[in-house]
PDB file of C-alpha atoms and ligand atoms in Angstrom:
ATOM      1  CA  MET A  11    -119.390-109.607  58.503  1.00  0.00           C
ATOM      2  CA  PRO A  12    -121.541-109.621  55.363  1.00  0.00           C
ATOM      3  CA  ASP A  13    -119.830-108.506  52.203  1.00  0.00           C
ATOM      4  CA  ILE A  14    -120.556-104.801  51.641  1.00  0.00           C
ATOM      5  CA  LYS A  15    -122.011-105.591  48.227  1.00  0.00           C
ATOM      6  CA  THR A  16    -124.393-108.269  49.446  1.00  0.00           C
ATOM      7  CA  LEU A  17    -128.026-107.558  50.279  1.00  0.00           C
ATOM      8  CA  SER A  18    -130.180-109.390  52.786  1.00  0.00           C
ATOM      9  CA  GLY A  19    -133.475-110.949  51.834  1.00  0.00           C
ATOM     10  CA  ARG A  20    -135.838-113.857  52.192  1.00  0.00           C
ATOM     11  CA  VAL A  21    -136.421-116.807  49.896  1.00  0.00           C
ATOM     12  CA  VAL A  22    -140.033-116.524  48.700  1.00  0.00           C
ATOM     13  CA  ALA A  23    -140.075-119.232  46.023  1.00  0.00           C
ATOM     14  CA  ALA A  24    -138.094-122.365  45.334  1.00  0.00           C
ATOM     15  CA  HIS A  25    -138.111-124.484  42.239  1.00  0.00           C
ATOM     16  CA  GLY A  26    -135.394-127.083  42.200  1.00  0.00           C
ATOM     17  CA  ARG A  27    -132.190-125.108  42.603  1.00  0.00           C
ATOM     18  CA  HIS A  28    -133.710-121.837  41.448  1.00  0.00           C
ATOM     19  CA  TYR A  29    -134.925-119.388  44.007  1.00  0.00           C
ATOM     20  CA  ARG A  30    -136.735-116.081  44.131  1.00  0.00           C
ATOM     21  CA  VAL A  31    -135.514-113.790  46.889  1.00  0.00           C
ATOM     22  CA  ALA A  32    -137.358-110.694  48.152  1.00  0.00           C
ATOM     23  CA  LEU A  33    -134.799-108.101  49.215  1.00  0.00           C
ATOM     24  CA  ASP A  34    -135.374-106.498  52.606  1.00  0.00           C
ATOM     25  CA  ALA A  35    -134.363-102.994  51.558  1.00  0.00           C
ATOM     26  CA  THR A  36    -136.588-102.566  48.508  1.00  0.00           C
ATOM     27  CA  GLY A  37    -138.993-105.493  48.452  1.00  0.00           C
ATOM     28  CA  GLN A  38    -137.742-106.190  44.924  1.00  0.00           C
ATOM     29  CA  THR A  39    -137.568-109.876  44.056  1.00  0.00           C
ATOM     30  CA  ARG A  40    -134.578-111.319  42.242  1.00  0.00           C
ATOM     31  CA  HIS A  41    -134.049-114.610  40.518  1.00  0.00           C
ATOM     32  CA  CYS A  42    -131.224-116.234  42.473  1.00  0.00           C
ATOM     33  CA  TYR A  43    -129.107-119.316  42.361  1.00  0.00           C
ATOM     34  CA  THR A  44    -126.380-120.908  44.448  1.00  0.00           C
ATOM     35  CA  ARG A  45    -122.849-121.629  43.310  1.00  0.00           C
ATOM     36  CA  GLY A  46    -121.104-124.976  43.407  1.00  0.00           C
ATOM     37  CA  LYS A  47    -122.619-127.744  45.430  1.00  0.00           C
ATOM     38  CA  LYS A  48    -124.477-125.549  47.886  1.00  0.00           C
ATOM     39  CA  THR A  49    -128.094-126.709  48.057  1.00  0.00           C
ATOM     40  CA  GLY A  50    -130.617-127.177  50.779  1.00  0.00           C
ATOM     41  CA  LEU A  51    -132.304-123.795  50.820  1.00  0.00           C
ATOM     42  CA  ALA A  52    -135.935-123.543  51.794  1.00  0.00           C
ATOM     43  CA  VAL A  53    -138.650-120.965  51.309  1.00  0.00           C
ATOM     44  CA  GLY A  54    -138.580-118.749  54.385  1.00  0.00           C
ATOM     45  CA  ASP A  55    -134.789-118.886  54.640  1.00  0.00           C
ATOM     46  CA  ARG A  56    -133.049-115.588  55.274  1.00  0.00           C
ATOM     47  CA  VAL A  57    -130.115-115.156  52.928  1.00  0.00           C
ATOM     48  CA  LEU A  58    -127.426-112.786  51.670  1.00  0.00           C
ATOM     49  CA  VAL A  59    -127.442-112.120  47.944  1.00  0.00           C
ATOM     50  CA  LEU A  60    -124.759-110.726  45.670  1.00  0.00           C
ATOM     51  CA  PRO A  61    -126.714-108.891  42.940  1.00  0.00           C
ATOM     52  CA  GLU A  62    -125.989-109.681  39.290  1.00  0.00           C
ATOM     53  CA  GLY A  63    -127.389-107.276  36.713  1.00  0.00           C
ATOM     54  CA  GLN A  64    -130.846-105.872  37.363  1.00  0.00           C
ATOM     55  CA  GLN A  65    -132.833-109.033  38.007  1.00  0.00           C
ATOM     56  CA  GLU A  66    -130.546-111.779  39.274  1.00  0.00           C
ATOM     57  CA  GLY A  67    -128.262-112.654  42.119  1.00  0.00           C
ATOM     58  CA  VAL A  68    -126.093-115.294  43.730  1.00  0.00           C
ATOM     59  CA  ILE A  69    -126.995-116.523  47.197  1.00  0.00           C
ATOM     60  CA  THR A  70    -123.741-116.345  49.139  1.00  0.00           C
ATOM     61  CA  GLN A  71    -124.945-117.257  52.615  1.00  0.00           C
ATOM     62  CA  THR A  72    -127.911-118.705  54.486  1.00  0.00           C
ATOM     63  CA  LEU A  73    -128.472-117.051  57.854  1.00  0.00           C
ATOM     64  CA  PRO A  74    -129.161-119.235  60.907  1.00  0.00           C
ATOM     65  CA  ARG A  75    -132.652-120.745  60.931  1.00  0.00           C
ATOM     66  CA  ARG A  76    -135.191-120.681  63.725  1.00  0.00           C
ATOM     67  CA  ASN A  77    -136.538-123.992  62.489  1.00  0.00           C
ATOM     68  CA  LEU A  78    -136.794-126.169  59.401  1.00  0.00           C
ATOM     69  CA  PHE A  79    -139.738-128.325  58.461  1.00  0.00           C
ATOM     70  CA  TYR A  80    -138.864-131.226  56.189  1.00  0.00           C
ATOM     71  CA  ARG A  81    -139.285-134.847  55.325  1.00  0.00           C
ATOM     72  CA  SER A  82    -136.665-137.307  54.192  1.00  0.00           C
ATOM     73  CA  ASP A  83    -136.311-140.807  52.886  1.00  0.00           C
ATOM     74  CA  ALA A  84    -133.152-142.857  52.386  1.00  0.00           C
ATOM     75  CA  GLN A  85    -132.318-141.080  49.124  1.00  0.00           C
ATOM     76  CA  ARG A  86    -133.101-137.443  49.715  1.00  0.00           C
ATOM     77  CA  SER A  87    -134.609-134.720  51.832  1.00  0.00           C
ATOM     78  CA  LYS A  88    -137.469-132.504  50.816  1.00  0.00           C
ATOM     79  CA  LEU A  89    -137.370-129.141  52.518  1.00  0.00           C
ATOM     80  CA  PHE A  90    -140.824-127.655  52.943  1.00  0.00           C
ATOM     81  CA  ALA A  91    -140.036-124.353  54.649  1.00  0.00           C
ATOM     82  CA  ALA A  92    -137.817-122.610  57.179  1.00  0.00           C
ATOM     83  CA  ASN A  93    -138.536-120.099  59.943  1.00  0.00           C
ATOM     84  CA  ILE A  94    -142.234-120.839  60.212  1.00  0.00           C
ATOM     85  CA  ASP A  95    -144.549-120.074  63.123  1.00  0.00           C
ATOM     86  CA  GLN A  96    -147.131-122.746  62.477  1.00  0.00           C
ATOM     87  CA  LEU A  97    -148.107-125.664  60.318  1.00  0.00           C
ATOM     88  CA  LEU A  98    -151.604-125.725  58.830  1.00  0.00           C
ATOM     89  CA  LEU A  99    -152.662-129.184  57.729  1.00  0.00           C
ATOM     90  CA  ILE A 100    -155.570-129.337  55.362  1.00  0.00           C
ATOM     91  CA  LEU A 101    -157.745-132.449  55.357  1.00  0.00           C
ATOM     92  CA  ALA A 102    -161.223-133.327  54.150  1.00  0.00           C
ATOM     93  CA  ALA A 103    -163.748-136.145  54.340  1.00  0.00           C
ATOM     94  CA  GLU A 104    -163.144-136.761  50.606  1.00  0.00           C
ATOM     95  CA  PRO A 105    -160.759-137.936  49.309  1.00  0.00           C
ATOM     96  CA  VAL A 106    -160.068-140.011  52.414  1.00  0.00           C
ATOM     97  CA  PHE A 107    -157.040-138.633  54.229  1.00  0.00           C
ATOM     98  CA  SER A 108    -154.220-140.799  55.506  1.00  0.00           C
ATOM     99  CA  ASP A 109    -153.932-141.075  59.296  1.00  0.00           C
ATOM    100  CA  ASP A 110    -150.356-142.215  58.805  1.00  0.00           C
ATOM    101  CA  LEU A 111    -149.322-139.104  56.812  1.00  0.00           C
ATOM    102  CA  LEU A 112    -151.160-136.858  59.244  1.00  0.00           C
ATOM    103  CA  GLY A 113    -149.406-138.510  62.184  1.00  0.00           C
ATOM    104  CA  ARG A 114    -146.015-138.178  60.528  1.00  0.00           C
ATOM    105  CA  ALA A 115    -146.507-134.492  59.703  1.00  0.00           C
ATOM    106  CA  LEU A 116    -147.428-133.888  63.348  1.00  0.00           C
ATOM    107  CA  VAL A 117    -144.323-135.760  64.511  1.00  0.00           C
ATOM    108  CA  ALA A 118    -142.142-133.669  62.171  1.00  0.00           C
ATOM    109  CA  ALA A 119    -143.729-130.495  63.568  1.00  0.00           C
ATOM    110  CA  GLY A 120    -143.468-131.654  67.182  1.00  0.00           C
ATOM    111  CA  SER A 121    -139.823-132.609  66.915  1.00  0.00           C
ATOM    112  CA  ALA A 122    -139.013-129.257  65.253  1.00  0.00           C
ATOM    113  CA  GLY A 123    -140.943-127.365  67.955  1.00  0.00           C
ATOM    114  CA  ILE A 124    -143.535-126.030  65.505  1.00  0.00           C
ATOM    115  CA  ASP A 125    -147.216-125.558  66.465  1.00  0.00           C
ATOM    116  CA  ALA A 126    -149.711-127.335  64.244  1.00  0.00           C
ATOM    117  CA  ARG A 127    -153.366-126.857  63.516  1.00  0.00           C
ATOM    118  CA  ILE A 128    -155.790-128.700  61.272  1.00  0.00           C
ATOM    119  CA  VAL A 129    -158.374-127.353  58.851  1.00  0.00           C
ATOM    120  CA  LEU A 130    -161.045-129.920  58.119  1.00  0.00           C
ATOM    121  CA  ASN A 131    -162.140-128.621  54.739  1.00  0.00           C
ATOM    122  CA  LYS A 132    -165.296-129.401  52.744  1.00  0.00           C
ATOM    123  CA  ALA A 133    -167.410-129.089  55.888  1.00  0.00           C
ATOM    124  CA  ASP A 134    -170.400-128.946  53.536  1.00  0.00           C
ATOM    125  CA  LEU A 135    -169.938-132.667  52.756  1.00  0.00           C
ATOM    126  CA  PRO A 136    -171.993-135.203  54.752  1.00  0.00           C
ATOM    127  CA  GLY A 137    -168.921-137.276  55.710  1.00  0.00           C
ATOM    128  CA  THR A 138    -167.500-134.417  57.766  1.00  0.00           C
ATOM    129  CA  ALA A 139    -168.742-135.584  61.196  1.00  0.00           C
ATOM    130  CA  ALA A 140    -167.146-139.013  60.690  1.00  0.00           C
ATOM    131  CA  ALA A 141    -163.918-137.404  59.463  1.00  0.00           C
ATOM    132  CA  ARG A 142    -163.872-135.233  62.557  1.00  0.00           C
ATOM    133  CA  GLN A 143    -164.132-138.320  64.747  1.00  0.00           C
ATOM    134  CA  ARG A 144    -161.001-139.626  63.077  1.00  0.00           C
ATOM    135  CA  LEU A 145    -159.259-136.487  64.343  1.00  0.00           C
ATOM    136  CA  ALA A 146    -160.046-137.250  67.985  1.00  0.00           C
ATOM    137  CA  ILE A 147    -156.460-138.316  68.731  1.00  0.00           C
ATOM    138  CA  PRO A 148    -154.701-135.182  67.418  1.00  0.00           C
ATOM    139  CA  GLU A 149    -157.424-133.037  69.016  1.00  0.00           C
ATOM    140  CA  ALA A 150    -156.821-134.734  72.368  1.00  0.00           C
ATOM    141  CA  LEU A 151    -153.119-133.938  71.921  1.00  0.00           C
ATOM    142  CA  GLY A 152    -154.006-130.254  71.703  1.00  0.00           C
ATOM    143  CA  VAL A 153    -153.964-129.747  67.935  1.00  0.00           C
ATOM    144  CA  PRO A 154    -156.850-127.344  67.206  1.00  0.00           C
ATOM    145  CA  VAL A 155    -159.283-128.427  64.474  1.00  0.00           C
ATOM    146  CA  LEU A 156    -161.311-125.924  62.463  1.00  0.00           C
ATOM    147  CA  ALA A 157    -164.026-127.256  60.149  1.00  0.00           C
ATOM    148  CA  LEU A 158    -164.903-124.989  57.229  1.00  0.00           C
ATOM    149  CA  SER A 159    -165.586-124.870  53.534  1.00  0.00           C
ATOM    150  CA  ALA A 160    -162.920-123.303  51.351  1.00  0.00           C
ATOM    151  CA  LEU A 161    -165.632-122.631  48.764  1.00  0.00           C
ATOM    152  CA  ASP A 162    -167.135-120.141  51.231  1.00  0.00           C
ATOM    153  CA  ALA A 163    -164.579-117.324  50.982  1.00  0.00           C
ATOM    154  CA  ALA A 164    -166.413-115.200  53.573  1.00  0.00           C
ATOM    155  CA  GLN A 165    -166.209-118.027  56.133  1.00  0.00           C
ATOM    156  CA  VAL A 166    -162.497-118.481  55.382  1.00  0.00           C
ATOM    157  CA  GLN A 167    -161.919-114.779  55.973  1.00  0.00           C
ATOM    158  CA  ARG A 168    -163.947-114.770  59.164  1.00  0.00           C
ATOM    159  CA  GLN A 169    -162.683-117.948  60.807  1.00  0.00           C
ATOM    160  CA  LEU A 170    -159.259-118.745  59.391  1.00  0.00           C
ATOM    161  CA  ALA A 171    -157.676-115.446  58.332  1.00  0.00           C
ATOM    162  CA  PRO A 172    -157.409-114.147  61.946  1.00  0.00           C
ATOM    163  CA  LEU A 173    -155.413-117.272  62.907  1.00  0.00           C
ATOM    164  CA  LEU A 174    -152.834-116.485  60.231  1.00  0.00           C
ATOM    165  CA  ARG A 175    -152.380-112.801  60.945  1.00  0.00           C
ATOM    166  CA  ASN A 176    -148.783-111.705  61.524  1.00  0.00           C
ATOM    167  CA  ARG A 177    -147.517-115.281  61.492  1.00  0.00           C
ATOM    168  CA  CYS A 178    -145.666-117.333  58.926  1.00  0.00           C
ATOM    169  CA  THR A 179    -147.776-120.410  58.157  1.00  0.00           C
ATOM    170  CA  LEU A 180    -146.907-123.449  56.090  1.00  0.00           C
ATOM    171  CA  LEU A 181    -149.915-124.934  54.275  1.00  0.00           C
ATOM    172  CA  LEU A 182    -149.647-128.670  53.792  1.00  0.00           C
ATOM    173  CA  GLY A 183    -152.018-131.261  52.430  1.00  0.00           C
ATOM    174  CA  GLN A 184    -152.431-134.293  50.236  1.00  0.00           C
ATOM    175  CA  SER A 185    -153.713-133.385  46.808  1.00  0.00           C
ATOM    176  CA  GLY A 186    -157.459-133.045  46.406  1.00  0.00           C
ATOM    177  CA  MET A 187    -158.105-131.733  49.930  1.00  0.00           C
ATOM    178  CA  GLY A 188    -158.758-128.202  48.649  1.00  0.00           C
ATOM    179  CA  LYS A 189    -155.442-126.545  49.365  1.00  0.00           C
ATOM    180  CA  SER A 190    -155.474-124.433  46.175  1.00  0.00           C
ATOM    181  CA  THR A 191    -159.079-123.392  46.774  1.00  0.00           C
ATOM    182  CA  LEU A 192    -158.213-122.342  50.321  1.00  0.00           C
ATOM    183  CA  LEU A 193    -155.103-120.489  49.225  1.00  0.00           C
ATOM    184  CA  ASN A 194    -157.066-118.606  46.591  1.00  0.00           C
ATOM    185  CA  ALA A 195    -159.624-117.587  49.204  1.00  0.00           C
ATOM    186  CA  LEU A 196    -156.865-116.238  51.449  1.00  0.00           C
ATOM    187  CA  ALA A 197    -154.311-114.648  49.120  1.00  0.00           C
ATOM    188  CA  PRO A 198    -155.324-112.499  46.129  1.00  0.00           C
ATOM    189  CA  GLU A 199    -151.742-112.821  44.924  1.00  0.00           C
ATOM    190  CA  ALA A 200    -152.233-116.592  44.636  1.00  0.00           C
ATOM    191  CA  ARG A 201    -155.486-116.128  42.742  1.00  0.00           C
ATOM    192  CA  ALA A 202    -153.712-113.914  40.238  1.00  0.00           C
ATOM    193  CA  ALA A 203    -150.900-116.451  39.854  1.00  0.00           C
ATOM    194  CA  THR A 204    -153.374-119.290  39.267  1.00  0.00           C
ATOM    195  CA  GLN A 205    -155.235-117.286  36.653  1.00  0.00           C
ATOM    196  CA  SER A 206    -152.188-116.203  34.712  1.00  0.00           C
ATOM    197  CA  HIS A 207    -150.804-119.719  34.863  1.00  0.00           C
ATOM    198  CA  SER A 208    -154.068-121.187  33.530  1.00  0.00           C
ATOM    199  CA  GLU A 209    -154.244-118.578  30.783  1.00  0.00           C
ATOM    200  CA  ALA A 210    -150.671-119.251  29.782  1.00  0.00           C
ATOM    201  CA  LEU A 211    -151.311-122.962  29.548  1.00  0.00           C
ATOM    202  CA  GLY A 212    -154.774-122.553  28.069  1.00  0.00           C
ATOM    203  CA  ALA A 213    -155.900-124.998  30.749  1.00  0.00           C
ATOM    204  CA  GLY A 214    -158.135-124.676  33.768  1.00  0.00           C
ATOM    205  CA  ARG A 215    -155.993-126.331  36.353  1.00  0.00           C
ATOM    206  CA  HIS A 216    -153.011-125.072  38.220  1.00  0.00           C
ATOM    207  CA  THR A 217    -150.650-127.687  39.555  1.00  0.00           C
ATOM    208  CA  THR A 218    -147.930-126.586  41.899  1.00  0.00           C
ATOM    209  CA  THR A 219    -144.579-128.250  41.643  1.00  0.00           C
ATOM    210  CA  ASP A 220    -142.744-125.538  43.502  1.00  0.00           C
ATOM    211  CA  THR A 221    -143.030-123.901  46.897  1.00  0.00           C
ATOM    212  CA  ARG A 222    -144.108-120.266  47.196  1.00  0.00           C
ATOM    213  CA  LEU A 223    -144.621-117.717  49.910  1.00  0.00           C
ATOM    214  CA  TYR A 224    -147.610-115.383  49.657  1.00  0.00           C
ATOM    215  CA  VAL A 225    -147.983-112.230  51.690  1.00  0.00           C
ATOM    216  CA  LEU A 226    -151.494-112.090  53.163  1.00  0.00           C
ATOM    217  CA  PRO A 227    -153.513-108.877  52.858  1.00  0.00           C
ATOM    218  CA  GLY A 228    -154.179-108.770  56.617  1.00  0.00           C
ATOM    219  CA  GLY A 229    -150.493-109.270  57.500  1.00  0.00           C
ATOM    220  CA  GLY A 230    -148.697-112.599  57.756  1.00  0.00           C
ATOM    221  CA  ASP A 231    -147.276-115.040  55.237  1.00  0.00           C
ATOM    222  CA  LEU A 232    -148.619-118.268  53.819  1.00  0.00           C
ATOM    223  CA  ILE A 233    -146.251-120.798  52.270  1.00  0.00           C
ATOM    224  CA  ASP A 234    -147.795-123.181  49.754  1.00  0.00           C
ATOM    225  CA  SER A 235    -145.953-126.424  49.111  1.00  0.00           C
ATOM    226  CA  PRO A 236    -146.681-129.212  46.638  1.00  0.00           C
ATOM    227  CA  GLY A 237    -148.869-132.130  47.727  1.00  0.00           C
ATOM    228  CA  PHE A 238    -147.092-135.272  48.910  1.00  0.00           C
ATOM    229  CA  GLN A 239    -147.737-139.001  48.997  1.00  0.00           C
ATOM    230  CA  ALA A 240    -145.017-140.068  51.416  1.00  0.00           C
ATOM    231  CA  PHE A 241    -143.574-138.613  54.595  1.00  0.00           C
ATOM    232  CA  GLY A 242    -140.305-140.236  55.590  1.00  0.00           C
ATOM    233  CA  LEU A 243    -138.665-139.071  58.795  1.00  0.00           C
ATOM    234  CA  GLN A 244    -135.200-140.492  58.313  1.00  0.00           C
ATOM    235  CA  HIS A 245    -133.547-137.343  59.590  1.00  0.00           C
ATOM    236  CA  LEU A 246    -134.945-137.952  63.066  1.00  0.00           C
ATOM    237  CA  SER A 247    -132.908-139.728  65.729  1.00  0.00           C
ATOM    238  CA  PRO A 248    -134.735-142.034  68.163  1.00  0.00           C
ATOM    239  CA  HIS A 249    -134.669-139.137  70.645  1.00  0.00           C
ATOM    240  CA  ASP A 250    -136.176-136.726  68.073  1.00  0.00           C
ATOM    241  CA  ILE A 251    -138.915-139.261  67.340  1.00  0.00           C
ATOM    242  CA  GLU A 252    -139.752-139.409  71.041  1.00  0.00           C
ATOM    243  CA  GLN A 253    -140.021-135.607  71.030  1.00  0.00           C
ATOM    244  CA  GLY A 254    -142.648-135.940  68.322  1.00  0.00           C
ATOM    245  CA  PHE A 255    -144.823-137.923  70.760  1.00  0.00           C
ATOM    246  CA  PRO A 256    -145.129-135.449  73.643  1.00  0.00           C
ATOM    247  CA  GLU A 257    -147.870-137.518  75.289  1.00  0.00           C
ATOM    248  CA  PHE A 258    -145.292-140.274  75.938  1.00  0.00           C
ATOM    249  CA  ALA A 259    -143.237-138.038  78.256  1.00  0.00           C
ATOM    250  CA  PRO A 260    -144.920-138.824  81.626  1.00  0.00           C
ATOM    251  CA  ALA A 261    -144.844-142.559  80.846  1.00  0.00           C
ATOM    252  CA  ILE A 262    -141.194-142.472  79.739  1.00  0.00           C
ATOM    253  CA  ALA A 263    -140.339-141.145  83.181  1.00  0.00           C
ATOM    254  CA  GLN A 264    -141.599-144.489  84.559  1.00  0.00           C
ATOM    255  CA  CYS A 265    -139.422-146.720  82.328  1.00  0.00           C
ATOM    256  CA  ARG A 266    -137.086-149.048  84.206  1.00  0.00           C
ATOM    257  CA  PHE A 267    -134.221-148.654  81.705  1.00  0.00           C
ATOM    258  CA  TYR A 268    -132.849-145.243  80.794  1.00  0.00           C
ATOM    259  CA  ASN A 269    -132.262-146.394  77.201  1.00  0.00           C
ATOM    260  CA  CYS A 270    -135.678-148.021  76.833  1.00  0.00           C
ATOM    261  CA  THR A 271    -136.956-148.013  73.239  1.00  0.00           C
ATOM    262  CA  HIS A 272    -140.578-148.567  74.380  1.00  0.00           C
ATOM    263  CA  ARG A 273    -141.084-151.616  72.213  1.00  0.00           C
ATOM    264  CA  HIS A 274    -140.511-154.742  74.242  1.00  0.00           C
ATOM    265  CA  GLU A 275    -138.552-153.880  77.379  1.00  0.00           C
ATOM    266  CA  PRO A 276    -139.773-155.108  80.755  1.00  0.00           C
ATOM    267  CA  GLY A 277    -140.854-152.301  83.051  1.00  0.00           C
ATOM    268  CA  CYS A 278    -141.560-149.955  80.129  1.00  0.00           C
ATOM    269  CA  GLY A 279    -143.796-147.073  81.189  1.00  0.00           C
ATOM    270  CA  VAL A 280    -144.991-146.436  77.638  1.00  0.00           C
ATOM    271  CA  LEU A 281    -146.130-150.037  77.076  1.00  0.00           C
ATOM    272  CA  ALA A 282    -147.956-149.901  80.414  1.00  0.00           C
ATOM    273  CA  ALA A 283    -149.669-146.662  79.365  1.00  0.00           C
ATOM    274  CA  VAL A 284    -150.691-148.174  76.013  1.00  0.00           C
ATOM    275  CA  ALA A 285    -152.090-151.221  77.855  1.00  0.00           C
ATOM    276  CA  ASP A 286    -154.316-149.133  80.105  1.00  0.00           C
ATOM    277  CA  GLY A 287    -155.353-146.632  77.422  1.00  0.00           C
ATOM    278  CA  ARG A 288    -153.438-143.547  78.591  1.00  0.00           C
ATOM    279  CA  ILE A 289    -151.543-143.606  75.285  1.00  0.00           C
ATOM    280  CA  ALA A 290    -153.503-144.330  72.079  1.00  0.00           C
ATOM    281  CA  ALA A 291    -152.466-147.669  70.540  1.00  0.00           C
ATOM    282  CA  GLU A 292    -152.481-146.014  67.070  1.00  0.00           C
ATOM    283  CA  ARG A 293    -149.881-143.499  68.209  1.00  0.00           C
ATOM    284  CA  HIS A 294    -147.650-146.176  69.646  1.00  0.00           C
ATOM    285  CA  ALA A 295    -147.994-148.168  66.402  1.00  0.00           C
ATOM    286  CA  LEU A 296    -146.941-145.078  64.415  1.00  0.00           C
ATOM    287  CA  TYR A 297    -143.970-144.584  66.741  1.00  0.00           C
ATOM    288  CA  GLN A 298    -142.873-148.175  66.112  1.00  0.00           C
ATOM    289  CA  ARG A 299    -143.315-147.864  62.334  1.00  0.00           C
ATOM    290  CA  ILE A 300    -141.123-144.761  62.171  1.00  0.00           C
ATOM    291  CA  LEU A 301    -138.469-146.292  64.386  1.00  0.00           C
ATOM    292  CA  ALA A 302    -138.402-149.553  62.395  1.00  0.00           C
ATOM    293  CA  GLU A 303    -138.234-147.677  59.080  1.00  0.00           C
ATOM    294  CA  ASN A 304    -135.271-145.605  60.225  1.00  0.00           C
ATOM    295  CA  GLU A 305    -133.470-148.673  61.556  1.00  0.00           C
ATOM    296  CA  ALA A 306    -133.987-150.518  58.277  1.00  0.00           C
ATOM    297  CA  ALA A 307    -132.613-147.539  56.328  1.00  0.00           C
ATOM    298  CA  SER A 308    -129.551-147.216  58.556  1.00  0.00           C
ATOM    299  CA  ARG A 309    -128.606-150.867  57.807  1.00  0.00           C
ATOM    300  CA  TYR A 310    -127.879-149.990  54.146  1.00  0.00           C
TER     301      TYR A 310
HETATM  302  P1  GDP B 427    -155.773-129.362  46.109  1.00  0.00           P
HETATM  303  O1  GDP B 427    -155.366-130.511  45.233  1.00  0.00           O
HETATM  304  O2  GDP B 427    -155.619-129.692  47.554  1.00  0.00           O
HETATM  305  O3  GDP B 427    -155.133-128.069  45.746  1.00  0.00           O
HETATM  306  O4  GDP B 427    -157.353-129.222  45.922  1.00  0.00           O
HETATM  307  P2  GDP B 427    -158.224-128.209  45.073  1.00  0.00           P
HETATM  308  O5  GDP B 427    -158.272-126.861  45.704  1.00  0.00           O
HETATM  309  O6  GDP B 427    -157.835-128.283  43.649  1.00  0.00           O
HETATM  310  O7  GDP B 427    -159.670-128.875  45.302  1.00  0.00           O
HETATM  311  C1  GDP B 427    -159.962-130.214  44.924  1.00  0.00           C
HETATM  312  C2  GDP B 427    -161.439-130.331  44.642  1.00  0.00           C
HETATM  313  O8  GDP B 427    -162.175-130.141  45.857  1.00  0.00           O
HETATM  314  C3  GDP B 427    -161.964-129.294  43.666  1.00  0.00           C
HETATM  315  O9  GDP B 427    -162.907-129.877  42.829  1.00  0.00           O
HETATM  316  C4  GDP B 427    -162.584-128.244  44.567  1.00  0.00           C
HETATM  317  O10 GDP B 427    -163.606-127.515  43.938  1.00  0.00           O
HETATM  318  C5  GDP B 427    -163.141-129.105  45.688  1.00  0.00           C
HETATM  319  N1  GDP B 427    -163.280-128.344  46.943  1.00  0.00           N
HETATM  320  C6  GDP B 427    -162.387-127.519  47.517  1.00  0.00           C
HETATM  321  N2  GDP B 427    -162.883-127.016  48.664  1.00  0.00           N
HETATM  322  C7  GDP B 427    -164.114-127.540  48.808  1.00  0.00           C
HETATM  323  C8  GDP B 427    -165.143-127.409  49.805  1.00  0.00           C
HETATM  324  O11 GDP B 427    -165.017-126.700  50.801  1.00  0.00           O
HETATM  325  N3  GDP B 427    -166.290-128.142  49.615  1.00  0.00           N
HETATM  326  C9  GDP B 427    -166.455-128.956  48.554  1.00  0.00           C
HETATM  327  N4  GDP B 427    -167.613-129.633  48.456  1.00  0.00           N
HETATM  328  N5  GDP B 427    -165.535-129.101  47.590  1.00  0.00           N
HETATM  329  C10 GDP B 427    -164.377-128.398  47.714  1.00  0.00           C
END
């Protein structure tokens, strides 16, 4: 039973160990922190808060999560968001996006049971057709790709906004892909935050180091997270990693050994499928990289 004095709410911003929680009853946001060693809260988490004064509160409990999207290396985990309905990956022809990071983000989503979609931004650039070809593998796996230009706010409203309505979406992208531009086109609240931030700093550029949830005017939430350069998946077991490669499933059913790791075993269905092109060699290579990385880390 929740303490009678606690109030329920949702984490709408996270910066280190400081959180902003929007209370369900009033919509008021409070500056909250956790006591002791309790960490590991993510934007989107539902929590109970013990109010302190008019503006602050202590987070006393995290309610069970529907899902959690995160990355992790040997040293630490980076929680992107909890309780999300979909992942929106933003890519562009320039700067060149990393197939490896894209693949890893899709594996993280797949293993957490989260739908993903891709926005190929900067569709006005001539390299867009070639960039789209590089997305043939995720597209074949059923990840929808929408090409648009974030600079064209009307197009964003027409083509992307309806896909975000009444859903909680995590926006993810390497820096330079146009994530801030897209966010500003979607959420007036974000535009206001960028402006006030720039004014306060006397500078033109807003750099996000924290994660924030924005309520969209048409209904739905958009969570903006900082850009990233690495995407470790150390929290995934070999079984979880397999789950992140759903196209392997029919081939795995053909493996001779029940504990086949799909790397070198005789009678491996996955290796046979890679050999005859049913599974993309790039995907199998990514699978092996993730597995090898996690094994190396577990030796320390
Ligand atoms: P972020 O680092 O992902 O937040 O990227 P920004 O939103 O700051 O955008 C990076 C650069 O790409 C900026 O110079 C933007 O003006 C530019 N940009 C964003 N969207 C588009 C687009 O659709 N077309 C073109 N040509 N440039 C864009």
